[in-house]
Structure formats: C-alpha cells, structure tokens
Amino acid sequence: MQKIKNYINGELVEPISKSYLDNVNPSTGEVYSQIPDSDKEDVEIAVQSAKAAFKSWSETSITDRAKVMNRIADLIDKNHEKLAMAESVDNGKPLKLAKKVDIPRAAANMRFYATGIEHFASESHQPNTEYINYTTRTPIGVAGCISPWNLPLYLFTWKIAPAIAAGNTVVAKPSEITPMTAFLFSELCIEAGLPAGVLNIVHGLGAKAGQAIIEHKDVPVISFTGGTSTGKSIAATAAPMFKKLSLELGGKNPNVIFADCDFDKAVKTSVTSSFANQGQICLCGSRIMVERSIYEKFVSAFVKEVKNLKVADPLTDEAKVGAVVSEPHMNKVMSYIELAKKEGGEVLIGGSRINVDGRCENGYFIAPTVITNLSHDCRTNQEEIFGPVVTIMPFDTEEEVIEFANSTAYGLAATIWTENLKRAHRVAHNIKSGIIWVNCWLVRDLRTPFGGMKQSGVGREGGWEALRFFTEPKNICIALK
Ligand code: TXE
C-alpha cells in the first residue's frame, strides 16, 4: 500500500515516530494509502529547515523565485491527468471536475503569484520638500499554511504560492482527509528545483501536527482555511503570541432570487451553486430565497433540474455528483437532514444516502437534497452543513430578504439575481458578506479580495491582499534638508 511521506528540507522522509494513519477512498470506503501521523518533532525539524532556508530564499531575486514557481506550474500542467485522478480518488469529487477546476487552478495559483510578485510595489509619501517616506515590504519568515479537504491542491497552493513568492519559507499541512495531491506536489517541487527548506510539508492530524505549527514560536504568520470552530481555536492560540493571522472559515451563503431575474439562468446556476463539489465549497449558496410571486414556479423548475444530477462513481463521465469526503462528514450531513425534518422541513427531493452499485457500493454518496418549509432562523438555515443540501424559502420584500440574508453568524458570499440595476447595487451594498455575485456565481478573478465577514473569517486572500499579508511593511522617513 502506498505510503505518503513528509517533505522536509527538500527530501521525502518518514515521520520520526514511524506512525501512519489510514487514508480512505470515500467512493469505495476502502483504505488505499497511509499518511504520516506527524507530531511536534516532525514539525520542529520542518520549522528549523524553513528557518535555515529563509535567509537565502528571502534574498533570492524575485525573478529567480518566479522562475522556479513557473516551473512548478508547468509540471502541474504536465501531470494534469495524474493529479486530477489522485484528487478524485482522495476526495470523492467527479474526475471531470478535478480536471476542469482543481488542477488547472493549482497551476494558475503558482503562475499568478510568480508573475504577481514581479509587479508588486510598495509606496512612497512625500508631505513637503523637507521629508520623504518610503515603505518597504519584506518577507516575514516562516509561514504556517493549513488547508482543508474540499479543494485540496487548489487551496493548498493558494496559500503557498503568495507566501513563497513574497520570499517567506513555509511549513504547510494539508488536510489529513485528502493528503495525496499535496504529496504529489512535493515531488513536483523537488523536480522543479525548489531549494531545500523553502517549502516543507508535514502530514498528519490537525490537533497534533497542525496545532504544533500554530503553537511554534518561530512561525510568526499563519494562513488557515477550514471550519469556524477550528479557526476560533487557532486564533485563541495565535493571538497572545501576536502572530499575523488570515482565517478563511465557513459560510451559509444566501442566494437571493428576485421575480425580475433571468429565470432560466437563475435556476441553472443555482443548481450548480448548490451542488457543485457535492455542496462542499465554502462559496456554495445553501439558502435560496425566492420572491413569492415566482416561488412555486422556481421550486418546481429547480427540483426538475436537480433530478438530472446523476450521482455516480466519480471516475465515470456521467457523474455530476460524487461521494462526500468521509464517513463522519456523511453522517454529519445526514444528521442535518434529520434535523431539518424535525424542524418541520419538507424534503422535496433527495434526503437519503444513495447506493452506487459495483466498486462504489460502500461509498459515501448522498442524493442532492432540496428542503422547503423552514424559517430563516431555524438551525438548518443558520448552521453550516457543507454538503449536497439546500433550502428554498419565499420572501415578500427587499427589506425582508436582506434581513434573512444577514441573519446568520456568517458573511462569506452571496448571490443576487435581478435585472434591476439599482436594486442589484442596493442589495449588494446591504448584504454583509465579503463576496457578492450578481447574476453569476463563482466567477473568480484572482486579483480580487477573497474572504468573509463576521464568523467567516479574518483578513482577505487574493491579489495584492495576500502579498501584503505575507510581507511586513516598514516605513522609512528621510529628512531631505
Ligand atoms: O475542518 P477543520 P473539518 C467546515 C465544514 C466542515 C467543518 C469541519 O462545515 O464540516 O468545517 O471540517 C486542520 N490546529 N469546513 O473538521 O478541522 C486540519 O487538519 C491546526 C469549511 O475537516 O477545520 C485541516 O488541515 N490545524 C471549509 C484543516 O485544519 C488544525 C473547508 C481544516 O480542518 C487544527 C473545510 C488545530 N487545532 C471544512 N484542527 C471552508 N471554509 O472551505 C484541525 N486543523
């Protein structure tokens, strides 16, 4: 059985304890590889290796940093099929999706920040003829990057790329639930000639290996994507140590449909925004709010469209929906469907596990589920489910739907469907979330700020935001006379 290794100081190594964890293929329920159960000692070596590499990497010219990052991007492209297959097997997502979205985006992340760093600039301020200020932005040191299981290589590289482009060295931990592409990525970094110690990848559990990274005194900057409760605990550890923190956490995103929308487009895109990646994207619209005059029509068109979503073996071409990521996660999602029923919800379609015959008979498949008849403030509509479950509710006025949209503890993303330009702007301004899409969903321009308000996180990723996050500004004021 394949054994994944840690990537420390430019080499693939076993965990010091020689302990391993099982890695399960969620489409079959079978253990198919082993991952290092790393602990403090492995993290210590990784941090020391990153510290040792920092001086030379931070002094490496931006052009040379960009060159090696571009080589990594080219190798991701070259290994597109292999990486996409690994992502689908590890995560349960349709292979087609991994090919189209996850792997191309990982390459794009590396290229985006390889070129971005060559255009990044700091400021100069001159108040009069006597003084001039200039601001430098220098790399901070060893960055801790911790990523989740829903978009494994995509989110892993989204953190690593700006960190190393800016001249930091990194100790990174992918999710223990989906470690495979991070391992394959470490092989590509070696092949591309990334200097030893610039990136170190430690595999293992969050509470053990992850926590050791967060607690380490020589890791002054941390970028984390994952659950809100994990984010809270990371903040509690990091804040008294005055670490710089970027937290990208959960969401409970509203999808607001006004009667004057482009109906067919709104229905089709809303089905995608509800169920893409089995609903396991922090940007999925999980609460659909529809203006009452088109409510019935929308619900029946939506359900009709959902019937066409084929749940199948993720490696087949017909699969529109694959397996959810793990058995515990499947149980969590199923428990929310039960909760919805207890709260008076009516399940219009789905609501149960699906048996996919053949090699996937023991896989973790859940039918795309649509629930109505719930109030905006019940638990089903307040808590993050993070699975193929969506609720639909009617609203009467613009004021009311803004109240519904803003009623959760989260504020990550929102989608608004209307052909009324003024209303689109008004509602966009009044919804408290970091990202708003009007008449579209998940259109990503990597230059835009990405992140959430309220319990959806702290800070923003993307574009200059990430390069600012991974650098320390210093203002130098010079007397000219
Ligand atoms: O995430 P965790 P989980 C949400 C979603 C999901 C819930 C829990 O609702 O059901 O979070 O998922 C590492 N110190 N999202 O349990 O635990 C962990 O090893 C340092 C939303 O899988 O937050 C992994 O690498 N690290 C989300 C990463 O944190 C720790 C995506 C995320 O795991 C740690 C995923 C600790 N103490 C889940 N504990 C999104 N916003 O996209 C865990 N980790």
Coordinates of C-alpha atoms and ligand atoms in Angstrom, one line a residue:
M1 CA 0.0 0.0 0.0
Q2 CA 1.3 3.4 -0.9
K3 CA 2.9 5.4 1.9
I4 CA 2.8 9.1 1.7
K5 CA 5.9 10.9 3.0
N6 CA 6.6 14.2 4.6
Y7 CA 8.6 16.7 2.5
I8 CA 11.2 18.3 4.8
N9 CA 14.4 20.1 3.8
G10 CA 14.0 19.1 0.2
E11 CA 13.6 15.4 0.9
L12 CA 10.8 12.9 1.2
V13 CA 11.0 11.5 4.7
E14 CA 9.1 9.2 7.1
P15 CA 7.6 10.6 10.3
I16 CA 10.0 10.3 13.2
S17 CA 7.6 8.1 15.1
K18 CA 7.1 5.9 12.1
S19 CA 3.4 6.0 12.8
Y20 CA 0.9 6.2 10.0
L21 CA -2.8 6.9 9.6
D22 CA -5.2 5.3 7.1
N23 CA -6.3 7.2 4.1
V24 CA -9.7 6.3 2.9
N25 CA -11.1 6.5 -0.7
P26 CA -14.6 7.9 0.0
S27 CA -16.1 6.5 -3.1
T28 CA -15.4 2.9 -2.0
G29 CA -14.9 3.2 1.7
E30 CA -11.6 1.4 1.4
V31 CA -8.3 2.3 2.9
Y32 CA -6.0 2.8 0.0
S33 CA -2.9 4.6 1.3
Q34 CA -1.1 5.6 4.5
I35 CA -0.2 9.0 5.7
P36 CA 2.4 10.1 8.3
D37 CA 0.9 10.7 11.7
S38 CA 3.4 13.5 12.3
D39 CA 3.9 15.2 15.6
K40 CA 5.7 18.1 17.3
E41 CA 9.1 16.5 16.5
D42 CA 8.5 16.4 12.7
V43 CA 7.1 20.0 12.8
E44 CA 10.2 21.1 14.8
I45 CA 12.5 19.8 12.0
A46 CA 10.4 21.3 9.3
V47 CA 10.4 24.7 11.1
Q48 CA 14.2 24.5 11.5
S49 CA 14.6 23.6 7.9
A50 CA 12.4 26.5 6.8
K51 CA 14.3 28.9 9.1
A52 CA 17.6 27.8 7.7
A53 CA 16.3 28.4 4.1
F54 CA 14.8 31.8 4.9
K55 CA 17.9 33.9 4.5
S56 CA 18.9 32.7 1.1
W57 CA 15.3 32.5 -0.2
S58 CA 14.3 35.9 1.0
E59 CA 17.4 37.3 -0.7
T60 CA 16.8 35.4 -3.9
S61 CA 15.8 37.8 -6.6
I62 CA 12.1 37.9 -7.4
T63 CA 12.8 36.9 -11.0
D64 CA 14.5 33.7 -9.8
R65 CA 11.7 33.0 -7.3
A66 CA 9.2 33.4 -10.2
K67 CA 11.2 31.1 -12.4
V68 CA 11.1 28.2 -10.1
M69 CA 7.4 28.8 -9.3
N70 CA 6.6 28.8 -13.1
R71 CA 8.5 25.6 -13.4
I72 CA 6.3 24.1 -10.7
A73 CA 3.2 25.3 -12.6
D74 CA 4.4 23.7 -15.8
L75 CA 4.9 20.4 -14.0
I76 CA 1.4 20.6 -12.6
D77 CA 0.1 21.0 -16.2
K78 CA 2.3 18.2 -17.3
N79 CA 0.9 15.9 -14.6
H80 CA -2.6 17.1 -15.0
E81 CA -4.2 13.7 -15.5
K82 CA -2.4 12.0 -12.7
L83 CA -3.1 14.9 -10.2
A84 CA -6.8 15.0 -11.2
M85 CA -7.2 11.3 -10.8
A86 CA -5.5 11.5 -7.3
E87 CA -7.8 14.3 -6.3
S88 CA -10.9 12.5 -7.4
V89 CA -9.9 9.3 -5.6
D90 CA -8.9 11.1 -2.4
N91 CA -11.8 13.4 -2.2
G92 CA -14.7 11.7 -4.0
K93 CA -15.3 14.6 -6.4
P94 CA -16.1 13.9 -10.0
L95 CA -12.9 13.3 -12.0
K96 CA -14.2 15.7 -14.6
L97 CA -14.4 18.5 -12.0
A98 CA -10.9 17.9 -10.8
K99 CA -9.7 18.1 -14.4
K100 CA -11.6 21.2 -15.2
V101 CA -11.3 23.2 -11.9
D102 CA -9.0 21.9 -9.2
I103 CA -5.8 21.1 -11.0
P104 CA -5.8 23.9 -13.6
R105 CA -6.4 26.3 -10.6
A106 CA -3.4 24.9 -8.7
A107 CA -1.2 25.7 -11.7
A108 CA -2.8 29.1 -12.1
N109 CA -2.2 29.9 -8.4
M110 CA 1.6 29.3 -8.9
R111 CA 1.7 31.3 -12.1
F112 CA -0.5 34.1 -10.7
Y113 CA 1.9 34.8 -7.8
A114 CA 5.0 34.1 -9.8
T115 CA 4.1 37.0 -12.1
G116 CA 2.4 39.0 -9.4
I117 CA 5.5 39.3 -7.3
E118 CA 7.3 40.9 -10.2
H119 CA 4.6 43.7 -10.3
F120 CA 4.2 44.1 -6.6
A121 CA 5.3 47.5 -5.4
S122 CA 5.4 49.5 -2.2
E123 CA 4.6 53.1 -1.6
S124 CA 6.4 56.4 -1.1
H125 CA 4.8 59.5 0.5
Q126 CA 6.3 63.0 0.4
P127 CA 4.4 65.6 2.6
N128 CA 6.6 68.5 1.6
T129 CA 10.1 69.3 0.3
E130 CA 11.7 68.5 3.6
Y131 CA 10.8 64.9 4.1
I132 CA 10.2 61.7 2.1
N133 CA 8.8 58.5 3.4
Y134 CA 9.3 55.2 1.6
T135 CA 7.7 51.9 2.7
T136 CA 9.5 48.6 2.2
R137 CA 7.7 45.3 2.3
T138 CA 9.9 42.5 3.3
P139 CA 9.1 38.8 3.8
I140 CA 8.3 37.8 7.4
G141 CA 9.9 34.5 8.0
V142 CA 8.4 31.0 8.3
A143 CA 4.8 30.9 7.3
G144 CA 2.4 28.2 8.5
C145 CA -0.2 27.3 5.9
I146 CA -3.0 24.9 6.8
S147 CA -5.7 23.9 4.3
P148 CA -8.9 21.8 4.2
W149 CA -10.2 18.8 2.3
N150 CA -12.8 20.3 0.0
L151 CA -10.5 21.7 -2.7
P152 CA -7.3 20.1 -1.6
L153 CA -4.5 21.1 -4.1
Y154 CA -6.4 24.3 -5.1
L155 CA -6.4 25.7 -1.6
F156 CA -3.1 24.4 -0.6
T157 CA -1.3 26.2 -3.4
W158 CA -3.5 29.3 -3.0
K159 CA -1.6 29.8 0.3
I160 CA 1.8 28.5 -0.5
A161 CA 2.2 30.5 -3.8
P162 CA 1.9 34.0 -2.3
A163 CA 3.9 33.0 0.8
I164 CA 6.9 31.8 -1.2
A165 CA 6.6 34.4 -4.0
A166 CA 6.9 37.1 -1.3
G167 CA 10.2 35.5 0.0
N168 CA 8.9 33.6 3.0
T169 CA 9.6 29.9 3.6
V170 CA 6.7 27.7 4.5
V171 CA 5.7 24.8 6.8
A172 CA 2.4 23.6 5.3
K173 CA -0.1 20.9 6.4
P174 CA -2.8 19.6 4.0
S175 CA -5.9 18.1 5.4
E176 CA -5.3 14.6 6.7
I177 CA -8.5 13.6 4.9
T178 CA -7.1 14.5 1.4
P179 CA -3.3 14.4 1.6
M180 CA -2.5 12.8 -1.8
T181 CA -2.1 15.7 -4.1
A182 CA 0.0 17.6 -1.6
F183 CA 2.3 14.6 -1.6
L184 CA 2.5 14.6 -5.4
F185 CA 3.0 18.3 -5.3
S186 CA 6.1 17.8 -3.1
E187 CA 7.6 15.5 -5.7
L188 CA 7.0 18.2 -8.4
C189 CA 8.7 20.8 -6.2
I190 CA 11.8 18.6 -6.0
E191 CA 11.7 18.0 -9.8
A192 CA 11.4 21.8 -10.4
G193 CA 14.4 22.5 -8.2
L194 CA 12.7 24.4 -5.5
P195 CA 15.6 25.0 -3.0
A196 CA 15.6 22.7 0.1
G197 CA 13.6 24.1 3.0
V198 CA 11.6 26.7 1.1
L199 CA 8.5 24.6 1.4
N200 CA 8.1 21.8 3.9
I201 CA 5.0 19.7 4.0
V202 CA 4.1 17.9 7.2
H203 CA 1.2 15.5 7.0
G204 CA -1.0 14.5 10.0
L205 CA -3.8 15.3 12.3
G206 CA -5.0 18.9 12.9
A207 CA -4.9 18.6 16.7
K208 CA -1.4 17.2 16.6
A209 CA 0.7 18.3 13.6
G210 CA -1.5 21.3 12.8
Q211 CA -1.5 22.5 16.4
A212 CA 2.3 22.2 16.6
I213 CA 2.6 24.5 13.7
I214 CA 0.2 27.1 15.2
E215 CA 2.0 27.0 18.5
H216 CA 5.5 27.2 17.2
K217 CA 7.3 30.3 18.4
D218 CA 9.2 30.5 15.1
V219 CA 6.1 30.6 12.9
P220 CA 5.0 34.3 13.1
V221 CA 2.4 34.2 10.3
I222 CA -0.4 31.8 9.7
S223 CA -2.8 31.3 6.9
F224 CA -5.7 28.9 7.6
T225 CA -8.8 27.7 5.7
G226 CA -11.2 25.4 7.4
G227 CA -14.1 25.2 9.9
T228 CA -15.1 28.2 12.0
S229 CA -14.6 26.3 15.3
T230 CA -11.0 25.3 14.3
G231 CA -10.4 29.0 13.3
K232 CA -11.6 30.1 16.8
S233 CA -9.2 27.7 18.5
I234 CA -6.3 28.8 16.2
A235 CA -7.0 32.4 16.9
A236 CA -7.0 31.7 20.7
T237 CA -3.6 30.1 20.4
A238 CA -2.1 32.6 18.0
A239 CA -3.4 35.9 19.3
P240 CA -1.4 36.0 22.6
M241 CA 1.7 35.2 20.6
F242 CA 0.9 38.2 18.4
K243 CA 1.0 36.2 15.2
K244 CA -0.3 37.6 11.9
L245 CA -3.4 35.6 11.0
S246 CA -5.5 35.0 7.9
L247 CA -8.6 32.9 8.6
E248 CA -10.9 31.7 5.8
L249 CA -13.7 30.0 7.5
G250 CA -17.2 28.7 6.9
G251 CA -20.2 30.2 5.2
K252 CA -24.0 29.9 5.0
N253 CA -24.4 31.8 1.8
P254 CA -27.7 33.4 0.7
N255 CA -28.8 33.1 -2.9
V256 CA -31.4 35.8 -3.5
I257 CA -33.8 35.4 -6.5
F258 CA -36.0 38.4 -7.4
A259 CA -39.0 37.9 -9.7
D260 CA -37.4 40.0 -12.4
C261 CA -34.4 37.7 -12.8
D262 CA -33.3 35.9 -16.0
F263 CA -35.3 32.9 -14.8
D264 CA -33.7 30.0 -16.7
K265 CA -30.2 31.2 -15.9
A266 CA -31.0 31.7 -12.3
V267 CA -32.4 28.2 -12.0
K268 CA -29.5 26.5 -13.8
T269 CA -26.8 28.5 -12.0
S270 CA -28.5 28.0 -8.6
V271 CA -28.5 24.2 -9.1
T272 CA -24.7 24.4 -9.8
S273 CA -24.1 26.8 -6.9
S274 CA -26.0 24.4 -4.5
F275 CA -24.4 21.1 -5.5
A276 CA -21.0 21.7 -7.2
N277 CA -18.4 19.5 -5.4
Q278 CA -21.3 17.8 -3.5
G279 CA -22.0 21.2 -1.9
Q280 CA -18.6 21.2 -0.3
I281 CA -17.4 24.6 -1.4
C282 CA -17.4 27.4 1.2
L283 CA -19.0 29.6 -1.6
C284 CA -22.0 27.3 -2.3
G285 CA -25.3 29.1 -1.9
S286 CA -27.0 26.9 0.7
R287 CA -30.0 29.2 1.4
I288 CA -32.1 30.1 -1.7
M289 CA -34.6 32.9 -1.1
V290 CA -37.1 33.5 -3.8
E291 CA -39.6 36.4 -4.3
R292 CA -43.0 35.0 -3.5
S293 CA -44.6 35.7 -6.9
I294 CA -42.3 33.2 -8.7
Y295 CA -41.7 30.9 -5.7
E296 CA -43.8 28.0 -6.8
K297 CA -42.5 28.2 -10.4
F298 CA -38.9 28.4 -9.2
V299 CA -39.2 25.5 -6.8
S300 CA -40.7 23.2 -9.5
A301 CA -38.1 24.2 -12.1
F302 CA -35.3 23.8 -9.6
V303 CA -36.4 20.3 -8.5
K304 CA -36.8 19.3 -12.1
E305 CA -33.3 20.3 -12.8
V306 CA -31.9 18.5 -9.7
K307 CA -33.5 15.3 -11.0
N308 CA -30.9 15.4 -13.8
L309 CA -28.0 15.5 -11.5
K310 CA -26.6 12.0 -11.8
V311 CA -24.9 10.7 -8.6
A312 CA -22.4 8.1 -9.7
D313 CA -18.9 6.7 -9.5
P314 CA -16.8 9.9 -9.6
L315 CA -14.4 8.3 -12.2
T316 CA -17.2 7.9 -14.7
D317 CA -18.1 10.6 -17.3
E318 CA -21.8 10.5 -16.2
A319 CA -21.1 11.6 -12.6
K320 CA -22.4 15.1 -11.9
V321 CA -22.3 14.4 -8.1
G322 CA -19.7 12.2 -6.5
A323 CA -19.1 11.0 -2.9
V324 CA -18.9 13.3 0.1
V325 CA -15.4 13.4 1.6
S326 CA -15.7 10.9 4.5
E327 CA -18.0 8.8 6.6
P328 CA -18.1 11.2 9.6
H329 CA -18.8 14.0 7.2
M330 CA -21.6 12.0 5.6
N331 CA -23.1 11.3 9.0
K332 CA -22.9 15.0 9.8
V333 CA -24.7 16.0 6.6
M334 CA -27.3 13.2 7.2
S335 CA -27.9 14.4 10.7
Y336 CA -28.7 17.9 9.4
I337 CA -31.3 16.4 7.0
E338 CA -32.9 14.7 10.1
L339 CA -32.7 18.0 12.0
A340 CA -34.4 19.8 9.1
K341 CA -37.3 17.3 9.1
K342 CA -37.6 17.7 12.9
E343 CA -37.8 21.5 12.4
G344 CA -40.7 20.9 10.0
G345 CA -38.9 20.9 6.7
E346 CA -40.3 19.2 3.7
V347 CA -37.8 17.2 1.7
L348 CA -38.8 17.7 -2.0
I349 CA -36.1 15.5 -3.4
G350 CA -33.2 13.5 -2.1
G351 CA -32.9 13.3 1.7
S352 CA -31.1 9.9 1.8
R353 CA -27.9 8.1 1.0
I354 CA -27.5 6.6 -2.4
N355 CA -26.2 3.2 -3.2
V356 CA -23.9 3.3 -6.2
D357 CA -23.5 -0.3 -7.5
G358 CA -20.3 -2.0 -8.3
R359 CA -16.9 -0.9 -6.9
C360 CA -18.6 2.1 -5.1
E361 CA -21.2 0.1 -3.2
N362 CA -19.7 1.1 0.2
G363 CA -19.1 4.7 -0.8
Y364 CA -20.4 7.8 0.9
F365 CA -23.0 9.1 -1.5
I366 CA -25.8 11.5 -0.6
A367 CA -28.6 12.4 -3.0
P368 CA -28.8 16.1 -3.8
T369 CA -31.4 17.3 -1.3
V370 CA -33.9 20.2 -1.5
I371 CA -35.8 21.3 1.5
T372 CA -38.6 23.8 1.9
N373 CA -41.0 25.0 4.6
L374 CA -38.3 26.2 7.0
S375 CA -38.0 29.6 8.7
H376 CA -34.9 31.6 8.0
D377 CA -33.9 31.4 11.7
C378 CA -34.1 27.7 12.3
R379 CA -30.8 25.8 12.9
T380 CA -30.9 24.2 9.5
N381 CA -30.8 27.7 8.0
Q382 CA -28.3 29.0 10.5
E383 CA -25.5 26.3 10.7
E384 CA -23.1 25.3 8.0
I385 CA -24.0 21.9 6.6
F386 CA -21.3 21.8 3.9
G387 CA -23.0 19.0 1.8
P388 CA -25.4 18.5 -1.0
V389 CA -28.3 20.1 0.9
V390 CA -30.1 23.3 0.0
T391 CA -33.1 25.1 1.4
I392 CA -35.6 27.3 -0.5
M393 CA -37.8 29.9 1.2
P394 CA -40.1 32.6 -0.1
F395 CA -39.8 36.3 0.7
D396 CA -42.0 39.3 0.1
T397 CA -39.9 42.5 0.2
E398 CA -36.4 43.6 -0.4
E399 CA -36.0 44.7 3.2
E400 CA -37.2 41.3 4.4
V401 CA -34.8 39.3 2.2
I402 CA -31.8 41.5 3.3
E403 CA -32.8 40.7 6.9
F404 CA -32.9 36.9 6.1
A405 CA -29.6 37.1 4.2
N406 CA -27.9 38.8 7.1
S407 CA -29.4 36.7 9.8
T408 CA -26.6 34.1 10.2
A409 CA -23.3 34.4 12.1
Y410 CA -21.5 34.0 8.7
G411 CA -20.7 36.5 5.9
L412 CA -18.7 34.9 3.2
A413 CA -20.5 35.1 -0.1
A414 CA -23.9 36.0 -1.5
T415 CA -25.6 35.8 -5.0
I416 CA -28.3 38.1 -6.2
W417 CA -30.5 37.5 -9.2
T418 CA -32.3 40.6 -10.7
E419 CA -32.4 42.5 -13.9
N420 CA -33.0 45.7 -12.0
L421 CA -29.6 47.5 -11.9
K422 CA -30.4 49.9 -9.0
R423 CA -31.8 47.0 -6.9
A424 CA -28.7 44.9 -7.6
H425 CA -26.4 47.6 -6.3
R426 CA -28.7 48.4 -3.3
V427 CA -28.9 44.8 -2.2
A428 CA -25.3 44.1 -2.8
H429 CA -24.4 47.1 -0.5
N430 CA -26.7 45.9 2.2
I431 CA -25.7 42.2 2.4
K432 CA -22.9 41.7 4.9
S433 CA -20.6 39.4 3.1
G434 CA -17.1 39.7 1.6
I435 CA -18.1 38.5 -1.9
I436 CA -21.2 39.2 -3.9
W437 CA -22.1 37.8 -7.3
V438 CA -24.8 39.4 -9.3
N439 CA -26.4 37.2 -12.0
C440 CA -23.5 34.8 -11.8
W441 CA -21.7 32.5 -9.4
L442 CA -18.1 31.5 -8.6
V443 CA -16.6 33.8 -11.3
R444 CA -13.1 34.2 -9.9
D445 CA -10.6 36.8 -10.9
L446 CA -7.5 36.0 -8.8
R447 CA -6.8 39.8 -8.3
T448 CA -9.9 40.4 -6.3
P449 CA -10.0 40.3 -2.4
F450 CA -11.3 36.9 -1.2
G451 CA -12.7 36.3 2.3
G452 CA -15.5 36.8 4.6
M453 CA -17.0 39.0 7.3
K454 CA -18.3 38.0 10.8
Q455 CA -17.6 34.4 11.6
S456 CA -16.5 33.7 8.0
G457 CA -13.0 34.9 8.8
V458 CA -10.4 37.5 9.3
G459 CA -8.4 39.1 6.5
R460 CA -8.5 38.6 2.8
E461 CA -6.7 36.4 0.3
G462 CA -6.1 37.1 -3.4
G463 CA -4.2 39.7 -5.4
W464 CA -2.2 42.2 -3.5
E465 CA -4.0 41.3 -0.3
A466 CA -2.1 38.1 0.0
L467 CA 1.2 39.6 -0.8
R468 CA 0.6 42.3 1.8
F469 CA -0.4 39.7 4.3
F470 CA 2.8 37.7 3.7
T471 CA 5.1 40.8 4.0
E472 CA 5.9 43.2 6.8
P473 CA 5.7 46.9 5.9
K474 CA 8.3 49.2 7.3
N475 CA 8.2 53.0 6.8
I476 CA 11.5 54.9 6.5
C477 CA 11.3 58.6 6.8
I478 CA 14.2 60.7 5.4
A479 CA 14.9 64.3 6.0
L480 CA 15.8 65.9 2.7
K481 CA 17.4 69.1 4.2
Ligands
TXE1 O1 -12.2 21.1 9.2 P1 -11.1 21.5 10.1 P2 -13.0 19.7 9.2 C1 -16.2 23.3 7.6 C2 -17.4 22.4 7.3 C3 -16.9 21.1 7.9 C4 -16.3 21.6 9.1 C5 -15.3 20.7 9.8 O2 -18.6 22.8 7.9 O3 -18.0 20.3 8.1 O4 -15.6 22.8 8.7 O5 -14.4 20.2 8.8 C6 -6.5 21.4 10.4 N1 -4.6 23.4 14.7 N2 -15.3 23.5 6.6 O6 -13.1 19.1 10.5 O7 -10.9 20.6 11.3 C7 -7.0 20.1 9.8 O8 -6.1 19.1 10.0 C8 -4.2 23.5 13.5 C9 -15.3 24.7 5.8 O9 -12.4 18.8 8.2 O10 -11.2 23.0 10.3 C10 -7.1 20.5 8.3 O11 -5.9 20.6 7.7 N3 -4.8 22.9 12.4 C11 -14.1 24.8 5.0 C12 -7.7 22.0 8.4 O12 -7.3 22.4 9.8 C13 -5.9 22.2 12.7 C14 -13.4 23.7 4.4 C15 -9.2 22.1 8.3 O13 -9.8 21.2 9.2 C16 -6.4 22.1 14.0 C17 -13.4 22.6 5.3 C18 -5.8 22.7 15.0 N4 -6.2 22.7 16.3 C19 -14.4 22.5 6.3 N5 -7.5 21.3 13.9 C20 -14.1 26.1 4.1 N6 -14.3 27.2 4.7 O14 -13.8 26.0 3.0 C21 -7.7 21.0 12.6 N7 -6.7 21.5 11.8

